[in-house]
Amino acid sequence: MNAQGTSAKTEPDLPLEIGYVLLIDVVGYSKLLVNEQVEVLRELNRIVRNAECFRAAEANGKLVRVPTGDGMALLFFHSPEEPVRCALEISTALQGHSQFHVRMGVHSGPVNTVRDVNDQMNIAGSGINIAQRVLDCADAEHILLSGHVADDLSQYRHWRPYLRDLGECEVKHGLRLHVFNLCKDGLGNPQIPEKLRRRRWKQQAAAIRLVNPARWPKLLVTVALIVSIIALMISASIFLRRESASAPPMSATARTGVSIPEKSIAVLPFENRSDEKDNAYFTDGVQDEILNDLSRVADLKVISRTSVTQYKTGGARNLREIAKALGVTHIVEGSVQRADGRVRVTAQLIDARTDMHIWGDHYDRDASDVFALESDLAEKIVAQLKTRLSPTEKAAIEEQPTGDMGAYDLYLRGKNLLQAISFNVRASDNLIKAARLFDEAVVRDPSFLLAYCQLARAHDELYFIGADHTQQRLKLAEAAINNAFRIRPDSGEAHLALGHHLYVAYRDHDRALSELEIARRSLPNEPLIFLSIASIERRRGKWEESNSNFEHALELDPRNFSILQQLSLTYDFQRRYVDMSATLKRALEIAPDDIPTKVQLAAIALESQADPKPLHAVLDTIIAADPHSAGALADQRIELALCERDWAAALRALAMTDAGCQVGSLPFPHAWCIAAVARASGDTTRAHAAFIEAETEIKKILGTQPDYPEALCVLGLIEAALGEKALAIADGQRAVNLLPLTKDAVDGAYMITYLALIYAWCGDKKLATEQLEIATRIPNDLNYGQLRLHPYWDPLRGDPRFESLVTSLAPKSP
């Protein structure tokens, strides 16, 4: 290249990237006295810094924060959900603050980071300029979004109910800006902003609606990219309003603020009118197959079987209330009568908003023709809802699961037993019985694909819960999955079974997610897919993605107790105790007598505030009402007694059980529990003997599984307690190396926490606090109550570094 060509070449001095901007300012800031301004900003900064989204983005090095005088700008780079979730967290923390009010605006667009005159990081670009225009439209408590952000969020079903379209108006520099109002769970300001009331509207305020998901035409994507590149060169940005093409319109009810898609449906349990009550399985199967057929239609929202099962026939049904609880507009009811080889089925479709009967029909056919009957019913319901049905979906609906009704009965019985594990009913017994029934079904019909998939799930769950943690159990699951793929390689159910298997058996998260994505395409309403994705993302440390998928699973299965339990656990790891409490209360609405959930709810005060009194009171109440529950609650009573330093109570609880102390997936034997209580109470002789016994038990496990990181971690703790420092540290470090955070963010965090404890028991406070510093920065089971009260951490008390870490987890003053 010649010199002239070289000199003519220029390098771009403003590298652009897409950022997600959250702007916050204090309303009426300029009217405050100077000392009041300082106090308000100090408190606002504290609240923002403690927001989980803020801390997560900062820990990942993906956050730019810039003060703006009366507020701040936060720039995220990972997802459009980040600034919105952060805004909601901040709004939650601000509830109860009467001394000042804030407003917030969110936009995504091209930005670049620059150094200002003070050599501090700052933000430039049209992305920040448009965010400022959005913020300018807001009043106190508003969380306003640009149309660009709202369109992005509308791709996630769980955000749609909370987005209110305020229309388009003209703002500074003649820019026409599309604005949406975010209101969720009492957060945000539902009123139309005063500034927008006075502006000229393209869409009148009376037409406020919820945003629908949209699809970008290819040409518009190209134009949007060009706009992003030249955005800094023009005085106003061009914003493209995406036309809604892929999602159903919201119902009239939804436009008034209720989040119910127009094309949404629940198939309630059918009434069994057969003389033989054993035919209840058959009746459940008719309802289940109609539900499954409808759930294959991507244009519909269909509620899962778990949630509708709770609305059994037998009493008067309030369809409006049921529809509201399930989040649907339409209900299917029906009845089944089977006798002498014949089956009579009636079904009706009802608009639950008006109790209007839309359609009904009845069938009287040979029992062997029941699958064709169910497919016909499903297709007629789809037609009544004016729903698009692709050729692939139509073929899937019309496919018969089996030609052997005896095999089908066995399958239904097994599936009902699998269903029971969501409600904590003797999980291992149910799983073993279910596996036996599925085995019998596939013996009768070796081409019964659905039975093979459910058989694989039963084996995998037995392995996962530890009832049979052997390679033989995994081989049984793999054999069932291989048979499913042999029958139909493109089956969504087979890909779901394989994805779940890869996750629970091998922690092969990437391949599992790939299989689940394939399954999702043909099973768009299957909550187990999103539940599995959520669990995997939790293990990968993708906490926001995990939350979103748990929430999506709940939309499809809103009365699923198990999903609520898992979501509460995720919030617990993130130390989001307000959300955890709300989720557990929702679970108790479904199962008000569930003791573990009651205990977990009461334990929040101990975890978040180091206050053991609520948990103590709940345990006393439960045991007083049912003394037989004392043994099942021994684990919680031991931990509570240790935190309360009540050694006598700890010994009484120990006497009620011979089980180990459960902490996550770590295999602490019962001898460890005895040793831990003795060590804390100063009984060194008994502690030493019990630790020796525990060491023997753990070494037996490691003799057959030498690379079992959780067992190595426990062994390291025992060795530290016995004074074998070098061995303890080596085993603790090996456990961390075998199970790093990058492999498993949940169990990997336990390895880090307990390595810190190993260092503490070995007398190395510096290394202990270094590990604890990591543990306190990431979501995990470590909490303020443990560090503040548990005797495990007594060797570190008084060390300034340790006390600082304890303070970092302490509850923030309102």
PDB file of C-alpha atoms in Angstrom, residues 81 84-85 87-89 91-92 95 141 143 153 157-164 181-190 257 547 551 555 567 571 576 579 582-583 586:
ATOM      1  CA  GLU A  81     -33.761  -7.488  31.431  1.00  0.00           C
ATOM      2  CA  VAL A  84     -35.433  -3.404  34.298  1.00  0.00           C
ATOM      3  CA  ARG A  85     -34.839  -5.917  37.072  1.00  0.00           C
ATOM      4  CA  ALA A  87     -35.112  -0.764  38.557  1.00  0.00           C
ATOM      5  CA  LEU A  88     -37.605  -3.087  40.263  1.00  0.00           C
ATOM      6  CA  GLU A  89     -35.081  -4.009  42.955  1.00  0.00           C
ATOM      7  CA  SER A  91     -38.145   0.414  43.739  1.00  0.00           C
ATOM      8  CA  THR A  92     -38.598  -2.412  46.254  1.00  0.00           C
ATOM      9  CA  GLN A  95     -40.697   1.365  49.505  1.00  0.00           C
ATOM     10  CA  GLU A 141     -42.135   6.448  41.084  1.00  0.00           C
ATOM     11  CA  ILE A 143     -40.347   3.263  35.562  1.00  0.00           C
ATOM     12  CA  LEU A 153     -38.970  -7.645  26.853  1.00  0.00           C
ATOM     13  CA  ARG A 157     -43.949 -14.002  28.187  1.00  0.00           C
ATOM     14  CA  HIS A 158     -43.383 -13.245  31.864  1.00  0.00           C
ATOM     15  CA  TRP A 159     -42.777  -9.534  31.155  1.00  0.00           C
ATOM     16  CA  ARG A 160     -45.820  -8.878  28.950  1.00  0.00           C
ATOM     17  CA  PRO A 161     -48.391  -8.412  31.720  1.00  0.00           C
ATOM     18  CA  TYR A 162     -46.459  -5.519  33.226  1.00  0.00           C
ATOM     19  CA  LEU A 163     -45.887  -3.395  30.097  1.00  0.00           C
ATOM     20  CA  ARG A 164     -48.463  -0.662  29.467  1.00  0.00           C
ATOM     21  CA  ASN A 181     -44.919   2.185  31.606  1.00  0.00           C
ATOM     22  CA  LEU A 182     -43.676  -0.720  33.760  1.00  0.00           C
ATOM     23  CA  CYS A 183     -45.813  -1.661  36.775  1.00  0.00           C
ATOM     24  CA  LYS A 184     -45.199  -4.950  38.607  1.00  0.00           C
ATOM     25  CA  ASP A 185     -46.286  -6.249  42.010  1.00  0.00           C
ATOM     26  CA  GLY A 186     -47.193  -2.799  43.322  1.00  0.00           C
ATOM     27  CA  LEU A 187     -43.963  -1.253  42.032  1.00  0.00           C
ATOM     28  CA  GLY A 188     -43.947   1.664  39.634  1.00  0.00           C
ATOM     29  CA  ASN A 189     -46.544   4.382  39.102  1.00  0.00           C
ATOM     30  CA  PRO A 190     -49.626   3.201  37.175  1.00  0.00           C
ATOM     31  CA  GLY A 257     -54.311  -4.624  33.414  1.00  0.00           C
ATOM     32  CA  ASN A 547     -35.082 -16.736  37.376  1.00  0.00           C
ATOM     33  CA  GLU A 551     -41.005 -17.733  36.092  1.00  0.00           C
ATOM     34  CA  GLU A 555     -46.772 -19.221  33.868  1.00  0.00           C
ATOM     35  CA  LEU A 567     -37.710 -20.731  42.653  1.00  0.00           C
ATOM     36  CA  TYR A 571     -33.932 -16.568  45.549  1.00  0.00           C
ATOM     37  CA  ARG A 576     -33.357 -12.075  47.698  1.00  0.00           C
ATOM     38  CA  ASP A 579     -38.881 -12.543  46.817  1.00  0.00           C
ATOM     39  CA  ALA A 582     -43.414 -14.144  48.678  1.00  0.00           C
ATOM     40  CA  THR A 583     -42.715 -17.349  46.733  1.00  0.00           C
ATOM     41  CA  ARG A 586     -47.531 -18.654  47.373  1.00  0.00           C
TER      42      ARG A 586
END
